[in-house]
mmCIF file of C-alpha atoms in Angstrom:
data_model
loop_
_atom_site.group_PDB
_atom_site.id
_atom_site.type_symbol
_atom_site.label_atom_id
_atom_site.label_comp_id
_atom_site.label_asym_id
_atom_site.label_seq_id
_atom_site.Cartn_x
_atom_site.Cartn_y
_atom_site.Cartn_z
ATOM 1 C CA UNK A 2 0.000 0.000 0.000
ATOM 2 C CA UNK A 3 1.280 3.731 -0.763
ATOM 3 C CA UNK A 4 0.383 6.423 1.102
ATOM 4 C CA UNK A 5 -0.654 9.572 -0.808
ATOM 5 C CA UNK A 6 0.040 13.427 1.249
ATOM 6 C CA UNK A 7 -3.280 15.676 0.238
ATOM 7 C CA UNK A 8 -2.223 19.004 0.613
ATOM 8 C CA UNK A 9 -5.206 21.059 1.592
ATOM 9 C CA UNK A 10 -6.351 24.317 4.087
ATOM 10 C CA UNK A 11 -8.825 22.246 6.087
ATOM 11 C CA UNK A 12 -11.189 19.431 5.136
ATOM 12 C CA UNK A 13 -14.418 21.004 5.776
ATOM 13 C CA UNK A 14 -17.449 20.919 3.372
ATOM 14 C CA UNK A 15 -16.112 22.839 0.437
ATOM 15 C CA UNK A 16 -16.604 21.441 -3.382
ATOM 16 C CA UNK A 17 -12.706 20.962 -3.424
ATOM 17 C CA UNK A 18 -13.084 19.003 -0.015
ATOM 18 C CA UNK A 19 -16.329 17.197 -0.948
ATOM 19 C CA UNK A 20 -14.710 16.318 -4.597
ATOM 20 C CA UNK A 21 -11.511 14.452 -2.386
ATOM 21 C CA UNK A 22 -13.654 12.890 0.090
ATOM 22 C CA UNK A 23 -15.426 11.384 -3.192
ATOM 23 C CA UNK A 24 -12.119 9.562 -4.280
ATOM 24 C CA UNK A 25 -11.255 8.750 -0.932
ATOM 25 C CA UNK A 26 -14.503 7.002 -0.060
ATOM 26 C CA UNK A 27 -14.154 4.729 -3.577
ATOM 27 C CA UNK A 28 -10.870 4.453 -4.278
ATOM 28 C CA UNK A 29 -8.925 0.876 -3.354
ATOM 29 C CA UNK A 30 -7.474 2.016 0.403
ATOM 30 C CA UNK A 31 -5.891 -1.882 0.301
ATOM 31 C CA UNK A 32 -3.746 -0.063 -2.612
ATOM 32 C CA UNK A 33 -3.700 3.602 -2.006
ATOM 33 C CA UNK A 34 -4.361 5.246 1.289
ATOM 34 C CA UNK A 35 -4.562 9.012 1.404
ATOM 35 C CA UNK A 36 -3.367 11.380 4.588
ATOM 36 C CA UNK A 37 -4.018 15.143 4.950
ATOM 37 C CA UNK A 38 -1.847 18.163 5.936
ATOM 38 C CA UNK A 39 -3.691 20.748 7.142
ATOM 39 C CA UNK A 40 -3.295 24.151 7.783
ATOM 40 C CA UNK A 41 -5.960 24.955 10.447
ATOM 41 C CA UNK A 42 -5.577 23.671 14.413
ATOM 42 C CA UNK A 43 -9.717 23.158 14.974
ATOM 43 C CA UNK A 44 -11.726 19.723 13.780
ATOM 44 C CA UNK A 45 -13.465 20.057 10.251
ATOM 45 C CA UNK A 46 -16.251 18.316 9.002
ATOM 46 C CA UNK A 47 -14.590 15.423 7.514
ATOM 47 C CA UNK A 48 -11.910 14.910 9.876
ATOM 48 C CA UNK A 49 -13.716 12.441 11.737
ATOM 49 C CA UNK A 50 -14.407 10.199 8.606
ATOM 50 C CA UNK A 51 -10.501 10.910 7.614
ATOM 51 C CA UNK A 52 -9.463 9.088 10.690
ATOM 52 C CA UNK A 53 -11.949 5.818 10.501
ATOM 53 C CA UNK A 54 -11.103 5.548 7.287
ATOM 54 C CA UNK A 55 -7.355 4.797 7.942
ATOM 55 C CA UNK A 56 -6.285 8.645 7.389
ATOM 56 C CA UNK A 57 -3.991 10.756 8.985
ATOM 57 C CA UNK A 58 -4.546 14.218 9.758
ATOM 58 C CA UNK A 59 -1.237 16.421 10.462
ATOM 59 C CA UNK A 60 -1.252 20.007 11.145
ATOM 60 C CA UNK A 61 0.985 23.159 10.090
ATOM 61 C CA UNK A 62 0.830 26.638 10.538
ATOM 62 C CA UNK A 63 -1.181 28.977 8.347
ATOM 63 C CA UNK A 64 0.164 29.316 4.978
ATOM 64 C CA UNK A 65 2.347 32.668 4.658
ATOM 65 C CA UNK A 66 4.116 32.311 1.586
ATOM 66 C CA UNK A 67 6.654 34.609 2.059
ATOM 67 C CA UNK A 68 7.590 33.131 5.579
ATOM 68 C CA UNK A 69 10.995 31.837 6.016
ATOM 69 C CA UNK A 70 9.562 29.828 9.140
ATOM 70 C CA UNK A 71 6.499 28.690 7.396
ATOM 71 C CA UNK A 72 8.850 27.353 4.544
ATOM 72 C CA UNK A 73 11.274 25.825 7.213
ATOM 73 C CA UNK A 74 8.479 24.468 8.856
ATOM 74 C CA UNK A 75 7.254 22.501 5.776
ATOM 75 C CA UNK A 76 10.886 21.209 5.386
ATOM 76 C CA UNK A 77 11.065 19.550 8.597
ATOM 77 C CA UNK A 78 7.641 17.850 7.677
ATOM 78 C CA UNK A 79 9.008 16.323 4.608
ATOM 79 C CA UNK A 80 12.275 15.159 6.031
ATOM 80 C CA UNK A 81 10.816 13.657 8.931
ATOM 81 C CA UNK A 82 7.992 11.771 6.688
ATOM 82 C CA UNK A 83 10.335 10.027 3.970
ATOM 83 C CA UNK A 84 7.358 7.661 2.885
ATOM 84 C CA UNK A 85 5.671 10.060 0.800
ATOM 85 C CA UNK A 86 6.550 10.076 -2.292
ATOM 86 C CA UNK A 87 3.668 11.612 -3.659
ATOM 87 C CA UNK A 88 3.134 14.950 -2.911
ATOM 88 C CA UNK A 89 -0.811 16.291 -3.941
ATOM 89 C CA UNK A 90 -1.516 19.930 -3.302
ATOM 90 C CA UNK A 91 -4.698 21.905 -3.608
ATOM 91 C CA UNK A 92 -3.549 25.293 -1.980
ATOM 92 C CA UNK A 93 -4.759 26.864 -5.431
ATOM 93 C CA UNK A 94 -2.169 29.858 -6.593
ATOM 94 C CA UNK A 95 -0.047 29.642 -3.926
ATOM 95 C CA UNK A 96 0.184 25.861 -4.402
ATOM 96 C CA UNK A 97 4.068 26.707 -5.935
ATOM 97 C CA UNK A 98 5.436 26.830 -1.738
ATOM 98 C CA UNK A 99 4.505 23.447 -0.885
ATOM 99 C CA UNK A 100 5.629 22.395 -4.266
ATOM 100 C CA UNK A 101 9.104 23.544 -3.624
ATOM 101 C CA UNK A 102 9.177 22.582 -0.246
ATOM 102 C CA UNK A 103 8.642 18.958 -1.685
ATOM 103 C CA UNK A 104 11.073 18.933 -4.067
ATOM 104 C CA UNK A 105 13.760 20.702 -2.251
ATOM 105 C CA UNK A 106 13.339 17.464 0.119
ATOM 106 C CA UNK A 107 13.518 15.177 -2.475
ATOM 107 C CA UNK A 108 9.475 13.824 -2.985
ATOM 108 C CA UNK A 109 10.004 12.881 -6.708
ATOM 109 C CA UNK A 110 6.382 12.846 -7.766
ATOM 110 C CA UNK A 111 4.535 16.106 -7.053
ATOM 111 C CA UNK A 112 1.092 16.966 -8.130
ATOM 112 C CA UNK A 113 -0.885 20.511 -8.322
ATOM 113 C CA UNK A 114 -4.397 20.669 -8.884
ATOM 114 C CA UNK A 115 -6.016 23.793 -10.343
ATOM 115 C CA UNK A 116 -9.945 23.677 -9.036
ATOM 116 C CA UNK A 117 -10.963 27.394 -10.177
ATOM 117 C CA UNK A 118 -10.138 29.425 -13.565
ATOM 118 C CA UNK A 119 -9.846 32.850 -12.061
ATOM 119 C CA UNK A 120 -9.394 34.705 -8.525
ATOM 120 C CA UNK A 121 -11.093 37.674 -6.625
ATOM 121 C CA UNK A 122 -9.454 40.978 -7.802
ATOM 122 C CA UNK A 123 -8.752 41.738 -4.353
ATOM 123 C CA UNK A 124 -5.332 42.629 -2.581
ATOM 124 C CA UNK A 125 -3.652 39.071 -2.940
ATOM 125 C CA UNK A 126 -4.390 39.565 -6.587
ATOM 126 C CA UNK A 127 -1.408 40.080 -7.419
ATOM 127 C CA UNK A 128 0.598 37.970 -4.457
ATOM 128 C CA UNK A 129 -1.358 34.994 -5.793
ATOM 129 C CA UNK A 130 -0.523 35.567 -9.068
ATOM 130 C CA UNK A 131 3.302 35.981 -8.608
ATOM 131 C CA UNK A 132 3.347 32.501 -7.041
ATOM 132 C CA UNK A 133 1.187 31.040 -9.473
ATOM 133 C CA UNK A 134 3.578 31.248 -12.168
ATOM 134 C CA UNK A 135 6.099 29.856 -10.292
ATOM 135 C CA UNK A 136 3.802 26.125 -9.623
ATOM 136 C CA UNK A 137 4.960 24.528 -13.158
ATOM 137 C CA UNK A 138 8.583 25.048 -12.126
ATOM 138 C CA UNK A 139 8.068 23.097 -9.151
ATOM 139 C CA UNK A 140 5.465 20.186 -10.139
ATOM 140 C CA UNK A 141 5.785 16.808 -11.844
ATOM 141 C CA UNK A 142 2.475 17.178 -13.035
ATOM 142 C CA UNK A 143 -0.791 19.143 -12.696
ATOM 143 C CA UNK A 144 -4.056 18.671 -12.792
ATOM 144 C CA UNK A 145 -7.384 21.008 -13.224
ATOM 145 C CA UNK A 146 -11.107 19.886 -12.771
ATOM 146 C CA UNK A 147 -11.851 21.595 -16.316
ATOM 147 C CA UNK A 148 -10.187 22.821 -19.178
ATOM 148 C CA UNK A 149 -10.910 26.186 -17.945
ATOM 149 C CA UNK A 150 -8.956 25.859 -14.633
ATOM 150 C CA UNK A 151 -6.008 24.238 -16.453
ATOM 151 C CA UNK A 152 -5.401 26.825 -19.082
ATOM 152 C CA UNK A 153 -5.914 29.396 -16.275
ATOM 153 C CA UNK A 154 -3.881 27.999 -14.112
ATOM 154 C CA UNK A 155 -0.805 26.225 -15.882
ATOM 155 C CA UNK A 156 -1.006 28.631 -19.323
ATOM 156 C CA UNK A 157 0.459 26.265 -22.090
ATOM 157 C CA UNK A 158 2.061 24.064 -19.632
ATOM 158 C CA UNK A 159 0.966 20.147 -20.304
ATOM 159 C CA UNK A 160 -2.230 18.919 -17.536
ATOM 160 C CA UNK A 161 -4.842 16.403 -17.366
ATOM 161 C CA UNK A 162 -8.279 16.695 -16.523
ATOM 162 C CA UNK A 163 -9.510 14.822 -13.471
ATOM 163 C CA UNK A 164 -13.269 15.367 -13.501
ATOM 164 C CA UNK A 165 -15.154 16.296 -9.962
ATOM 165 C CA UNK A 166 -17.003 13.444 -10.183
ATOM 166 C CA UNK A 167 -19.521 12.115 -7.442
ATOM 167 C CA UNK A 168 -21.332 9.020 -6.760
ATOM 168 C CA UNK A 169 -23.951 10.323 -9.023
ATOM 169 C CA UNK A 170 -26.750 7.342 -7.676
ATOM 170 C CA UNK A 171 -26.942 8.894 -4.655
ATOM 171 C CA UNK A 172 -27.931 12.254 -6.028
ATOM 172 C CA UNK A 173 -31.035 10.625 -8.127
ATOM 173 C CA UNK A 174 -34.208 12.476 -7.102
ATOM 174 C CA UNK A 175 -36.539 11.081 -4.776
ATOM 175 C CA UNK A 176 -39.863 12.334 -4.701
ATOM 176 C CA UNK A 177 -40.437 10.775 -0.860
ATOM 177 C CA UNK A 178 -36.966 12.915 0.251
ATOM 178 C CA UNK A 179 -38.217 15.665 -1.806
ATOM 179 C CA UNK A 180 -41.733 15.777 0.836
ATOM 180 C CA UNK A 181 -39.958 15.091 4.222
ATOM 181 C CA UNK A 182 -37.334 18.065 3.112
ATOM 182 C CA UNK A 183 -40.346 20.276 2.042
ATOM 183 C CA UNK A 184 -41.792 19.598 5.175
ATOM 184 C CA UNK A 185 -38.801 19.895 7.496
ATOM 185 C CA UNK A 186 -38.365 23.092 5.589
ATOM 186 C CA UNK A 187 -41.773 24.556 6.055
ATOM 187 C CA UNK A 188 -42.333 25.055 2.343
ATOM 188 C CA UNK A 189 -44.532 22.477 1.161
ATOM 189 C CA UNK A 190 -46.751 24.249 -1.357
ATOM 190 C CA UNK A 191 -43.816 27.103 -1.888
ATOM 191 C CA UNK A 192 -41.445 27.907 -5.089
ATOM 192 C CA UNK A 193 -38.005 26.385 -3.293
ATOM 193 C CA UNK A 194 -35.223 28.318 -5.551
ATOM 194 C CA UNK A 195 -31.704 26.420 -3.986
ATOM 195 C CA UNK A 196 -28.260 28.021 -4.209
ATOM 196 C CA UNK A 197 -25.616 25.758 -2.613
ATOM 197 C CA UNK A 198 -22.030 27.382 -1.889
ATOM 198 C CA UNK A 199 -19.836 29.063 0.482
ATOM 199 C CA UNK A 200 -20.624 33.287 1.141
ATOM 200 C CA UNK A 201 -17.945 34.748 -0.969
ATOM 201 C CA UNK A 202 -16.951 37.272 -3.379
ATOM 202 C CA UNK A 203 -17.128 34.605 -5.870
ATOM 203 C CA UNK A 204 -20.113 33.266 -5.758
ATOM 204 C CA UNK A 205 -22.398 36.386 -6.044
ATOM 205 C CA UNK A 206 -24.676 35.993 -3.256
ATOM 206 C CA UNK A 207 -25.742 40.060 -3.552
ATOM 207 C CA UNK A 208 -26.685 39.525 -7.052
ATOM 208 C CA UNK A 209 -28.448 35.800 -6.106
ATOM 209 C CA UNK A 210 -30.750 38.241 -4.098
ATOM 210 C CA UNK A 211 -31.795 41.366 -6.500
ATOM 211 C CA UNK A 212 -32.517 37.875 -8.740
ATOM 212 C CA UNK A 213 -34.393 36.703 -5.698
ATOM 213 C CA UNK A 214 -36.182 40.011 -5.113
ATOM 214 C CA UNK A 215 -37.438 40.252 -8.681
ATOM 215 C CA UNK A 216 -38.882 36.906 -8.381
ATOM 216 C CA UNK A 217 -41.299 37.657 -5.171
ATOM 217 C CA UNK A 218 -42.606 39.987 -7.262
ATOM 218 C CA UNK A 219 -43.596 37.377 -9.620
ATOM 219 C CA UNK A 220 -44.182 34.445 -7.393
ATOM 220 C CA UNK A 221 -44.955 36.124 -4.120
ATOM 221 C CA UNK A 222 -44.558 32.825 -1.890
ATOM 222 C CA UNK A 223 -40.862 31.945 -3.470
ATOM 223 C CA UNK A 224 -37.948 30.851 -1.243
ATOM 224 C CA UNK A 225 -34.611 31.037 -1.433
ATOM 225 C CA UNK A 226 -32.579 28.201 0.291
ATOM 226 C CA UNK A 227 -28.875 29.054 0.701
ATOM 227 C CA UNK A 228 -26.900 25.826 1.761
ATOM 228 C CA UNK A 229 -23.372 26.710 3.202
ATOM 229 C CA UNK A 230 -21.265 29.296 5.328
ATOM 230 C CA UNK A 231 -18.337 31.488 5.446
ATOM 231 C CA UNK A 232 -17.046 35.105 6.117
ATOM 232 C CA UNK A 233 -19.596 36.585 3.843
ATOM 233 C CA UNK A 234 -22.450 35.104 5.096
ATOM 234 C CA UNK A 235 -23.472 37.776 8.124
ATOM 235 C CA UNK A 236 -23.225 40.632 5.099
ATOM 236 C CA UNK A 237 -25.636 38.791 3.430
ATOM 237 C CA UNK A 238 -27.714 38.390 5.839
ATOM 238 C CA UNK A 239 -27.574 42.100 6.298
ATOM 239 C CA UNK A 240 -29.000 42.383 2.829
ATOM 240 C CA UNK A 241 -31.749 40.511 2.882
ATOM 241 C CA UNK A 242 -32.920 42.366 5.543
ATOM 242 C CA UNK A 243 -32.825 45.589 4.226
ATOM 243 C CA UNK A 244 -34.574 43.845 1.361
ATOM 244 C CA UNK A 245 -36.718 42.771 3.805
ATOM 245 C CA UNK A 246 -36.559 39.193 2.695
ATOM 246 C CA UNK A 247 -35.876 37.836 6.449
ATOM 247 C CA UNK A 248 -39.168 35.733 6.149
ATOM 248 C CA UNK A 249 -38.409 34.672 2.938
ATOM 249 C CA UNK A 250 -34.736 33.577 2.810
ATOM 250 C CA UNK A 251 -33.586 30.549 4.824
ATOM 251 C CA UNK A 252 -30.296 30.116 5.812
ATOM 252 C CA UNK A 253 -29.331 25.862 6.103
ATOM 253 C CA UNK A 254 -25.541 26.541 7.158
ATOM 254 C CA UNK A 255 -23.293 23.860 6.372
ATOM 255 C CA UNK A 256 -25.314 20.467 5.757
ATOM 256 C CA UNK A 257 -24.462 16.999 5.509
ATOM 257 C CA UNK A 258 -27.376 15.738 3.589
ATOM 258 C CA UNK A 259 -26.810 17.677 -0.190
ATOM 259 C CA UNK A 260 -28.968 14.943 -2.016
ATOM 260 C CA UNK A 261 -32.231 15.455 -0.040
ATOM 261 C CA UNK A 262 -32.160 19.636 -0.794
ATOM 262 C CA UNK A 263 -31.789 19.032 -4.302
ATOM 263 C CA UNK A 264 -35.128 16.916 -4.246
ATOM 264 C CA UNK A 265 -36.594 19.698 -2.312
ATOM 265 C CA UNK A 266 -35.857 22.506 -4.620
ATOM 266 C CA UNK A 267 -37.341 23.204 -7.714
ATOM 267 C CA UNK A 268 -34.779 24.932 -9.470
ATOM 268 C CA UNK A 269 -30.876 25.936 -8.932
ATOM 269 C CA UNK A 270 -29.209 29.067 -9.763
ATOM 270 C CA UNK A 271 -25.864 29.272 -9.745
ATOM 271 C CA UNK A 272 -24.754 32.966 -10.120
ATOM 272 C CA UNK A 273 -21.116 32.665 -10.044
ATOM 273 C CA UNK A 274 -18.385 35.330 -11.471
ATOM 274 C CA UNK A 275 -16.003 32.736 -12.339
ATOM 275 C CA UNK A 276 -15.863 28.813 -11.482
ATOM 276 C CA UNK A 277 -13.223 25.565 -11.781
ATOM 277 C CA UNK A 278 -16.214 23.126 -12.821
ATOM 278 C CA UNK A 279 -18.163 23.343 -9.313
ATOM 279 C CA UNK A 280 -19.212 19.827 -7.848
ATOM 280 C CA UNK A 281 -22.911 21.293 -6.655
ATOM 281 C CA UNK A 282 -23.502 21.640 -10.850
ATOM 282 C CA UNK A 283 -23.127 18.200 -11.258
ATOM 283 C CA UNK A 284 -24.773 16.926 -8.277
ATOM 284 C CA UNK A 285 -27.826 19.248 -9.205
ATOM 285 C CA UNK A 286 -28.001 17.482 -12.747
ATOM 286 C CA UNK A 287 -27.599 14.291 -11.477
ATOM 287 C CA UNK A 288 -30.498 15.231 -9.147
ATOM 288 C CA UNK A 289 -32.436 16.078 -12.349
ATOM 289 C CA UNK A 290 -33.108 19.645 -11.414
ATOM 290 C CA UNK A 291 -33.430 22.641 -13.840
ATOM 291 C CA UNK A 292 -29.955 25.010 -13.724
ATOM 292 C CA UNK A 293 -29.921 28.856 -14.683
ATOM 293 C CA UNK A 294 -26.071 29.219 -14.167
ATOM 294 C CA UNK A 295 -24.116 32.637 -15.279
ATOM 295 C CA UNK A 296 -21.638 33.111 -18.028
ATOM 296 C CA UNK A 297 -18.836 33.079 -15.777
ATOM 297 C CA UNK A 298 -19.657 29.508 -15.050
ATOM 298 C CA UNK A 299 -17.487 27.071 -17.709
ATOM 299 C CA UNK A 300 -19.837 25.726 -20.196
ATOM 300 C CA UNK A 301 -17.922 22.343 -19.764
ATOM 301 C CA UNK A 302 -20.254 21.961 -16.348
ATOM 302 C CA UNK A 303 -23.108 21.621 -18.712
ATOM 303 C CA UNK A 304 -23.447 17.214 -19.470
ATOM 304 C CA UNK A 305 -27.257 16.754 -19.430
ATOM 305 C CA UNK A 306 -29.067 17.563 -22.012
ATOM 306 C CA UNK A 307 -31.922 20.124 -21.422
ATOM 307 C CA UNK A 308 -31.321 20.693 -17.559
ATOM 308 C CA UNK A 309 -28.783 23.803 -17.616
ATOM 309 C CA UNK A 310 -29.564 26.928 -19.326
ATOM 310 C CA UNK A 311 -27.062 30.376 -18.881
ATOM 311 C CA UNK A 312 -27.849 33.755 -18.083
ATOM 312 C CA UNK A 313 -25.481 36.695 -18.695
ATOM 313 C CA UNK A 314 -23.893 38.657 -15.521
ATOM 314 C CA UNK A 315 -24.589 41.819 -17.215
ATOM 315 C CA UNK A 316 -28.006 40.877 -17.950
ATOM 316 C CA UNK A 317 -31.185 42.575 -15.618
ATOM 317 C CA UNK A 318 -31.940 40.481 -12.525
ATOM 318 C CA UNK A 319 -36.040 40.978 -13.910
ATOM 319 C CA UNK A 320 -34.584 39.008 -16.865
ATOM 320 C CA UNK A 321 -33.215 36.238 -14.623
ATOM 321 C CA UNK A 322 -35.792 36.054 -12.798
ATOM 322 C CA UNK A 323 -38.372 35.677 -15.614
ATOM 323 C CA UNK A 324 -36.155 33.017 -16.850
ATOM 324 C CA UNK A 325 -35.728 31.024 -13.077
ATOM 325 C CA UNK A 326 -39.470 30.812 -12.913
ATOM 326 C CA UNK A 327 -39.989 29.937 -15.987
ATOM 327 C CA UNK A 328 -37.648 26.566 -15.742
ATOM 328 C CA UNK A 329 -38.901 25.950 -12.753
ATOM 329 C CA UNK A 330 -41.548 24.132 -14.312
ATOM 330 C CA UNK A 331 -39.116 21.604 -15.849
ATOM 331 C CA UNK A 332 -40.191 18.002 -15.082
ATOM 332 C CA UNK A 333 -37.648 16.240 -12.983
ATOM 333 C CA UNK A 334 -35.888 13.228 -15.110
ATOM 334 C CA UNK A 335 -33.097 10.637 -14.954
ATOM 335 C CA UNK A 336 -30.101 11.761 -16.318
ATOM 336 C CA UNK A 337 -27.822 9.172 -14.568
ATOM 337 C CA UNK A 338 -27.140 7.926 -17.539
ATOM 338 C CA UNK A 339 -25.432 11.162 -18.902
ATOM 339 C CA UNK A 340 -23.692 11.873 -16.060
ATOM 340 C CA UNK A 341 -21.734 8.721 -16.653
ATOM 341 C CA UNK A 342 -20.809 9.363 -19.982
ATOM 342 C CA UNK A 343 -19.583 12.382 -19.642
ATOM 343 C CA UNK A 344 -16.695 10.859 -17.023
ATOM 344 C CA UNK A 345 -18.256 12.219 -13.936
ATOM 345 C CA UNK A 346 -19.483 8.901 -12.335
ATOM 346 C CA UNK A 347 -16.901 8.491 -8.937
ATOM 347 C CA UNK A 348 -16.302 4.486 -9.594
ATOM 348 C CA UNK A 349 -14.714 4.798 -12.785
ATOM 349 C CA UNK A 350 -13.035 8.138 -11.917
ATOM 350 C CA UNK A 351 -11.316 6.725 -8.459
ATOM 351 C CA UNK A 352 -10.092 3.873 -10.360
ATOM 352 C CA UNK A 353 -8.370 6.271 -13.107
ATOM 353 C CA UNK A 354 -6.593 8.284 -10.263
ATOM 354 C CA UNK A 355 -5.819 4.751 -8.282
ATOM 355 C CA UNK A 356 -3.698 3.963 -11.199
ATOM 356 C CA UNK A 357 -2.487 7.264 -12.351
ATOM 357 C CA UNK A 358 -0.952 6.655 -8.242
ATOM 358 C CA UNK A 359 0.416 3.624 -8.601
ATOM 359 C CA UNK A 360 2.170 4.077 -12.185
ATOM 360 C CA UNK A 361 3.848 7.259 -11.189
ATOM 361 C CA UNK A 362 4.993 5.192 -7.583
ATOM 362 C CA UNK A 363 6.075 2.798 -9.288
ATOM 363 C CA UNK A 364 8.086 4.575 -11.970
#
């Protein structure tokens, strides 16, 4: 058996956490057993699972990655933990520090994954991007969850796609989970419009609810669900209630039980500025509900046929929300069958990167 290092911030219930908990759960463990290095000190959501699973959990500081101590920090890892000789980090642009730390000790196969194809215009900006260029110096080889993410990401320099695939059975709809949800939810006879994703710049949660607000006007007893957290979500909440939405919005926080909100909403939007290829797309198709997704969302997300429609970012939120209402009438259908084709089915997918492991360990 080899042991494969996951380089990650924290293993809570992110789509880049959620998409390696996927391969983790179906991937041979008697062959290839993954371990995590962390850089938070608190428990995350999957930790616990980590650990029964065989896992190992080790913790660093916070990345800083201009830090001579961080850096030194990482070193001492490495040399103390010879038996990894495969290096897999997902610290996005500034994946190029743990990459060098790596090599500088001597791991020979080291892996960067790109899981978005832009970042927030922000300070960092241009931090992030400095380091970024420096990640193909440093890795073996890289991967991106889209075409998108890998041009971004590696610009010209050779990757291969490994698709954010999920056990897509799981996701089917159920009509019976679809009632109990509706019910737990308090929205049986309502218009459930679902939004799954963490509060951040990225994901466009002030322009999710001008869309929103347009469509009360239309359907007066809509809801919005929002599944998920983070450091945005107290601003939103701050807007809805100046939009005075309070009664209308409804707030799940992080939840562990994805498959039975899809079968309670009746359509997802999916607002973002820029994505990767986002794992809540292609659990929502695989649940069989109707998608209104933005232009800054890769087309390559779309692999049902008839389920996903896009909207323009500069277009009106009246326009969007015409349009949201409108597919919200789409009849929920099987499209297991598509979601397999297309490569996104986990059991096929964890045996790809089970080998793609074991070649390069072997080499």
């Amino acid at each position: 058996m080899i042991r494969v290092l996951q380089v990650v911030t924290y293993m809570g219930r992110g789509g880049l956490e959620t998409m390696l908990m996927n391969y983790y759960r179906h991937i041979d463990r008697s062959k290839v057993q993954f371990d995590f290095l962390v850089h938070r000190d608190f428990e995350a959501d999957y930790d616990k699972e980590i650990l029964s699973m065989g896992g190992k959990i080790y913790r660093v500081s916070r990345l800083i990655p201009w830090s001579r101590g961080y850096r030194e920090e990482l070193k001492r890892f490495f040399r103390a933990h010879p038996e990894y000789k495969i290096v897999h980090v997902h610290q996005d642009c500034l994946s190029s520090v743990a990459l060098q730390c790596a090599k500088e000790c001597g791991v020979p196969v080291r892996i960067a994954h790109s899981h978005n194809s832009n970042q927030d215009r922000n300070l960092k900006y241009i931090i992030k991007r400095y380091y970024m260029k420096q990640i193909t110096q440093f890795a073996t080889d890289c991967f991106a969850c889209g075409k998108n993410a890998g041009d971004w990401m590696f610009a010209g320099h050779r990757y291969q796609i490994l698709h954010n695939a999920i056990n897509a059975s799981a996701y089917m709809y159920s009509c019976a989970k679809a009632v109990a949800m509706r019910e737990k939810l308090h929205v049986e006879q309502n218009l459930v419009i679902g939004h799954i994703g963490r509060f951040d710049a990225q994901k466009n949660h002030t322009f999710l609810l001008d869309i929103f607000s347009e469509c009360v006007k239309l359907v007066p007893n809509a809801k919005l669900l929002l599944v998920g957290d983070g450091e945005g979500r107290n601003h939103i909440q701050d807007k809805v209630k100046k939009l005075g939405l309070e009664d209308k919005v409804i707030f799940t926080g992080v939840c562990n039980n994805v498959a039975d909100l899809l079968s309670a909403m009746d359509v997802f939007v999916f607002p973002s500025l820029y994505e990767g290829v986002p794992v809540t797309m292609i659990e929502a198709q695989a649940s069989g509900l109707p998608c209104v997704i933005s232009d800054g969302v890769p087309k390559e997300c779309i692999i049902t046929s008839g389920l996903v429609t896009t909207m323009k970012l500069t277009d009106m939120p009246c326009d969007w929300a015409k349009h949201i209402i409108e597919r919200s009438q789409t009849k929920r259908e099987n499209h297991l069958n598509e979601i397999q084709a297309a490569g996104y089915d986990i059991v096929t997918a964890a045996k790809e990167l089970e080998n793609f492991y074991l070649t390069k360990y072997g080499e």
